[in-house]
Coordinates of C-alpha atoms and ligand atoms in Angstrom, one line a residue:
R1406 CA -17.5 28.7 15.0
L1407 CA -14.7 26.0 14.3
P1408 CA -16.2 22.7 13.7
I1409 CA -15.7 20.4 15.9
I1410 CA -13.3 17.3 15.5
Y1411 CA -14.2 14.2 16.8
V1412 CA -11.2 12.1 17.9
V1413 CA -12.2 8.3 18.1
T1414 CA -9.7 6.2 20.2
P1415 CA -10.0 2.6 20.5
T1416 CA -8.0 1.2 23.6
Y1417 CA -7.8 -2.2 25.6
R1418 CA -6.7 -3.1 28.8
R1419 CA -3.3 -3.5 29.2
P1420 CA -0.1 -2.6 31.2
E1421 CA 0.7 0.3 28.6
M1422 CA -3.0 1.6 28.5
V1423 CA -2.9 4.6 31.3
A1424 CA 0.6 5.2 29.7
E1425 CA -0.7 5.7 26.3
L1426 CA -3.9 7.4 27.0
T1427 CA -2.1 9.9 29.2
R1428 CA 0.5 11.1 26.1
L1429 CA -2.3 11.0 23.8
G1430 CA -4.6 12.8 26.1
Q1431 CA -2.3 15.3 27.0
T1432 CA -1.7 16.3 23.3
L1433 CA -5.3 16.7 22.6
T1434 CA -5.5 19.4 25.4
M1435 CA -3.4 21.4 23.0
V1436 CA -6.3 21.4 20.3
K1437 CA -9.2 23.9 20.1
R1438 CA -12.5 22.5 19.5
I1439 CA -11.9 18.5 20.0
H1440 CA -14.1 16.0 21.3
W1441 CA -12.3 12.9 22.6
L1442 CA -14.0 9.7 22.4
V1443 CA -12.4 6.9 24.3
A1444 CA -14.0 3.4 23.3
E1445 CA -12.5 0.8 25.1
D1446 CA -12.8 -2.8 24.0
S1447 CA -13.9 -4.0 26.8
P1448 CA -17.4 -4.7 29.0
A1449 CA -17.1 -1.9 31.3
C1450 CA -15.3 1.7 31.4
S1451 CA -12.1 1.6 33.3
P1452 CA -12.2 3.9 36.3
V1453 CA -8.9 5.0 35.9
I1454 CA -9.3 6.1 32.2
A1455 CA -12.9 7.9 33.6
S1456 CA -10.6 9.9 36.1
L1457 CA -7.9 10.3 33.9
L1458 CA -10.5 12.0 31.4
H1459 CA -12.2 14.1 34.0
R1460 CA -8.5 15.2 34.7
L1461 CA -7.7 16.3 31.3
G1462 CA -10.7 18.8 31.2
L1463 CA -11.5 18.1 27.5
P1464 CA -15.0 17.2 26.4
F1465 CA -14.9 13.7 26.2
T1466 CA -17.1 10.5 26.0
H1467 CA -15.9 7.4 27.3
L1468 CA -17.4 3.9 25.5
A1469 CA -17.3 0.3 26.5
T1470 CA -17.9 -1.9 23.9
P1471 CA -16.1 -5.8 23.7
M1472 CA -15.1 -7.7 20.4
P1473 CA -17.6 -10.5 20.3
E1474 CA -15.6 -13.9 21.1
V1475 CA -15.9 -15.1 17.4
Y1476 CA -13.7 -12.3 16.1
R1477 CA -10.9 -12.5 19.1
R1478 CA -10.3 -16.5 18.5
E1479 CA -9.5 -15.6 14.6
R1480 CA -6.0 -15.9 13.1
Y1481 CA -5.7 -12.3 12.4
V1482 CA -7.9 -10.5 14.8
P1483 CA -9.9 -7.2 13.6
R1484 CA -8.1 -5.2 16.4
G1485 CA -10.6 -1.9 17.9
V1486 CA -13.4 -2.8 15.7
S1487 CA -16.3 -3.2 17.8
N1488 CA -15.5 0.0 19.8
R1489 CA -14.7 2.1 16.8
R1490 CA -18.0 1.1 15.4
A1491 CA -19.7 2.1 18.5
A1492 CA -18.0 5.3 18.3
L1493 CA -19.0 5.8 15.0
Q1494 CA -22.6 5.5 16.2
W1495 CA -22.1 7.8 18.7
V1496 CA -20.8 10.3 16.1
K1497 CA -23.8 9.5 13.6
E1498 CA -26.6 10.2 16.6
E1499 CA -24.6 12.8 18.5
G1500 CA -22.0 14.9 16.0
H1501 CA -22.8 17.9 14.6
D1502 CA -23.0 18.1 10.6
H1503 CA -20.0 20.1 10.3
G1504 CA -17.6 18.6 12.4
V1505 CA -15.3 15.8 11.3
L1506 CA -14.6 12.4 12.6
F1507 CA -10.8 11.0 13.0
F1508 CA -9.8 7.6 14.1
L1509 CA -6.4 8.2 16.3
D1510 CA -5.1 4.6 17.8
D1511 CA -3.6 4.8 21.3
D1512 CA -0.2 4.6 20.5
N1513 CA 0.1 6.7 17.7
A1514 CA 2.2 10.0 17.8
I1515 CA 0.7 13.3 16.4
D1516 CA 1.8 16.8 15.3
V1517 CA -1.1 19.0 16.6
R1518 CA -0.7 21.2 13.1
L1519 CA -2.5 18.0 11.3
F1520 CA -5.8 18.8 13.2
E1521 CA -6.0 22.5 11.6
E1522 CA -5.4 20.5 8.2
M1523 CA -8.1 18.0 8.8
R1524 CA -10.5 20.5 10.5
H1525 CA -12.6 21.8 7.5
T1526 CA -12.8 18.4 5.5
K1527 CA -16.2 18.1 3.7
T1528 CA -16.1 14.6 2.5
V1529 CA -13.1 12.8 3.1
S1530 CA -9.7 14.3 3.5
M1531 CA -6.2 12.5 3.5
W1532 CA -2.4 12.8 4.2
P1533 CA 0.7 10.7 4.8
V1534 CA 1.8 8.6 7.9
G1535 CA 4.9 7.6 8.8
L1536 CA 6.8 5.2 10.7
I1537 CA 4.3 2.1 8.9
G1538 CA 5.1 -1.0 6.7
D1539 CA 8.0 -1.9 4.9
Y1540 CA 7.8 1.4 3.0
T1541 CA 8.1 3.6 6.0
V1542 CA 5.5 5.7 5.0
S1543 CA 2.4 5.6 3.6
S1544 CA 0.8 8.2 1.5
P1545 CA -1.9 8.9 -1.3
V1546 CA 0.1 10.0 -4.5
V1547 CA -1.3 13.0 -5.9
R1548 CA -1.3 14.5 -9.2
D1549 CA -2.7 18.1 -9.9
G1550 CA -3.9 18.7 -6.3
K1551 CA -5.8 15.2 -6.7
V1552 CA -5.4 11.5 -5.4
V1553 CA -4.4 9.3 -8.3
S1554 CA -3.0 6.0 -6.4
F1555 CA -1.6 5.4 -3.3
Y1556 CA 1.9 4.4 -2.4
D1557 CA 2.0 1.6 0.3
G1558 CA 4.0 -1.4 1.5
W1559 CA 0.9 -3.4 1.9
P1560 CA -1.5 -3.0 -1.5
A1561 CA -3.2 -6.2 -0.8
G1562 CA -6.0 -5.5 -3.5
R1563 CA -7.5 -2.4 -1.7
K1564 CA -9.0 0.1 -3.5
F1565 CA -7.9 2.7 -0.3
Q1566 CA -4.5 1.8 0.5
V1567 CA -4.4 4.2 3.7
D1568 CA -3.7 3.7 7.5
M1569 CA -6.7 4.2 10.1
A1570 CA -4.6 7.6 10.8
G1571 CA -4.3 9.0 7.2
F1572 CA -8.0 10.4 6.7
A1573 CA -10.6 12.6 8.5
V1574 CA -14.5 12.1 7.2
G1575 CA -16.8 15.1 7.2
V1576 CA -19.6 14.0 10.2
G1577 CA -22.0 15.4 7.4
Y1578 CA -20.5 13.3 4.8
I1579 CA -21.3 10.1 6.8
K1580 CA -24.9 11.0 8.0
K1581 CA -25.7 11.2 4.2
Q1582 CA -24.7 7.3 3.7
K1583 CA -26.9 4.6 3.7
R1584 CA -25.0 2.2 5.8
P1585 CA -22.1 3.7 6.8
T1586 CA -19.7 0.8 8.8
M1587 CA -16.2 -0.5 9.6
P1588 CA -16.0 -4.6 8.6
Y1589 CA -14.8 -7.3 11.1
I1590 CA -11.7 -7.8 8.5
A1591 CA -8.3 -7.4 9.9
G1592 CA -6.3 -5.3 7.2
Y1593 CA -9.6 -4.2 5.4
E1594 CA -11.1 -1.7 8.4
E1595 CA -10.0 1.6 6.7
D1596 CA -10.7 0.1 3.0
G1597 CA -14.2 -1.6 4.1
F1598 CA -14.9 1.8 5.8
L1599 CA -14.2 3.9 3.0
K1600 CA -15.9 2.2 0.6
S1601 CA -19.0 1.9 3.0
L1602 CA -19.0 5.9 2.4
N1603 CA -19.2 5.6 -1.5
L1604 CA -15.9 7.4 -1.5
T1605 CA -14.3 7.9 -5.2
L1606 CA -10.8 8.9 -5.7
K1607 CA -11.7 12.6 -7.1
D1608 CA -13.9 13.0 -4.0
I1609 CA -10.7 13.1 -1.6
E1610 CA -9.4 16.5 -0.1
V1611 CA -5.6 16.9 -0.3
R1612 CA -4.1 18.0 2.9
A1613 CA -0.5 18.3 4.3
N1614 CA 0.8 20.9 1.5
G1615 CA -0.3 18.3 -1.2
C1616 CA 0.5 15.0 1.0
T1617 CA 4.3 16.3 1.3
E1618 CA 4.3 16.6 5.1
V1619 CA 4.5 14.0 7.7
L1620 CA 2.3 15.1 10.6
V1621 CA 1.6 11.8 12.2
W1622 CA 3.2 8.4 12.9
H1623 CA 2.0 5.0 13.1
T1624 CA 4.6 4.1 16.5
R1625 CA 4.0 1.1 18.4
T1626 CA 4.9 0.4 22.0
A1627 CA 7.2 -2.3 22.7
K1628 CA 5.9 -4.7 25.5
N1629 CA 7.9 -4.5 28.4
P1630 CA 9.9 -7.8 28.5
T1631 CA 11.5 -7.1 25.1
R1632 CA 13.8 -4.7 27.0
A1633 CA 15.2 -7.2 29.4
I1634 CA 16.0 -9.7 26.4
R1635 CA 18.1 -6.8 25.0
L1636 CA 20.1 -6.1 28.0
P1637 CA 23.0 -8.4 29.3
P1638 CA 22.2 -10.5 32.3
D1639 CA 22.7 -8.4 35.6
K1640 CA 25.1 -10.2 37.8
H1641 CA 24.5 -7.7 40.6
T1642 CA 21.4 -8.7 42.0
H1643 CA 21.6 -8.4 45.9
D1644 CA 24.7 -9.9 46.4
N1645 CA 27.0 -6.5 46.1
I1646 CA 24.6 -4.8 48.7
Ligands
UDP154 N1 -7.1 -2.4 20.0 C1 -8.2 -2.9 20.4 N2 -8.7 -4.0 20.9 C2 -7.3 -5.2 20.7 C3 -6.5 -4.7 20.2 C4 -6.3 -3.3 19.8 O1 -9.3 -2.0 21.3 O2 -7.4 -6.3 21.1 C5 -7.0 -0.8 19.8 C6 -5.4 -0.4 20.5 O3 -5.6 0.0 21.8 C7 -5.0 0.4 19.1 C8 -6.0 -0.1 18.0 O4 -6.8 -1.1 18.1 O5 -5.6 1.3 19.4 C9 -5.1 -0.8 17.2 O6 -4.5 -1.8 17.5 P1 -3.0 -2.0 17.6 O7 -2.2 -0.6 17.8 O8 -2.1 -3.3 18.5 O9 -2.6 -2.0 16.2 P2 -1.3 -2.0 15.3 O10 -0.7 -0.8 15.7 O11 0.0 -3.1 15.7 O12 -2.0 -2.2 13.8
MN155 MN1 -0.9 0.7 16.9

């Protein structure tokens, strides 16, 4: 059997939520042997998301784990950490050893070919992420088939300068670690998580044709009022009807 891919999507209530999860969920229906963990940053599972999940017909788990109030008050809020941690716990307890864990934010865009790239991950596999930061792309730098450094617009002293969508982890490898966790530190979630796995550069499995292909994008959805600001004022409201 093919290894199962556990796709963890943190999400939270806002007007775009259903649109994001509909688009992403329908992409995921194209992928074999997948299990979607939709992890809400909220005190309870939203019924509208529950019915979407049932309609899609994918194997899924619906979780709700609100961010503790202390972190919400910070200047840089660690978005999606409480809910990703809950999903990580679930995968450690329920995931198959041969499975793979992949964090995919609700607003990202993905080419389904990426799932076959990550499917046979043993430790941690990596690839480039498009449309992110000042450099447009963030990618491991590969020499002789191994990761030697990172190309990223925000190095910030990180050992692993990668985006959440830029790697996948073998479930068996996670289970072997003493204390796999994700820190509540905005900007350092990926780096902290990978460090908690005791990962070294030479353990990284290079994917996407030696990290030369972009198959996932860190797209972001504009808030609705942005559109109104860019349009000229509407002089025809009602008075010409
Ligand atoms: N998120 C969350 N709670 C929040 C804010 C964000 O669970 O209070 C989720 C969001 O749905 C997304 C991920 O965390 O899947 C990253 O958030 P966002 O896309 O806002 O971050 P950015 O892409 O700007 O880094
Ligand atoms: Mn995002």
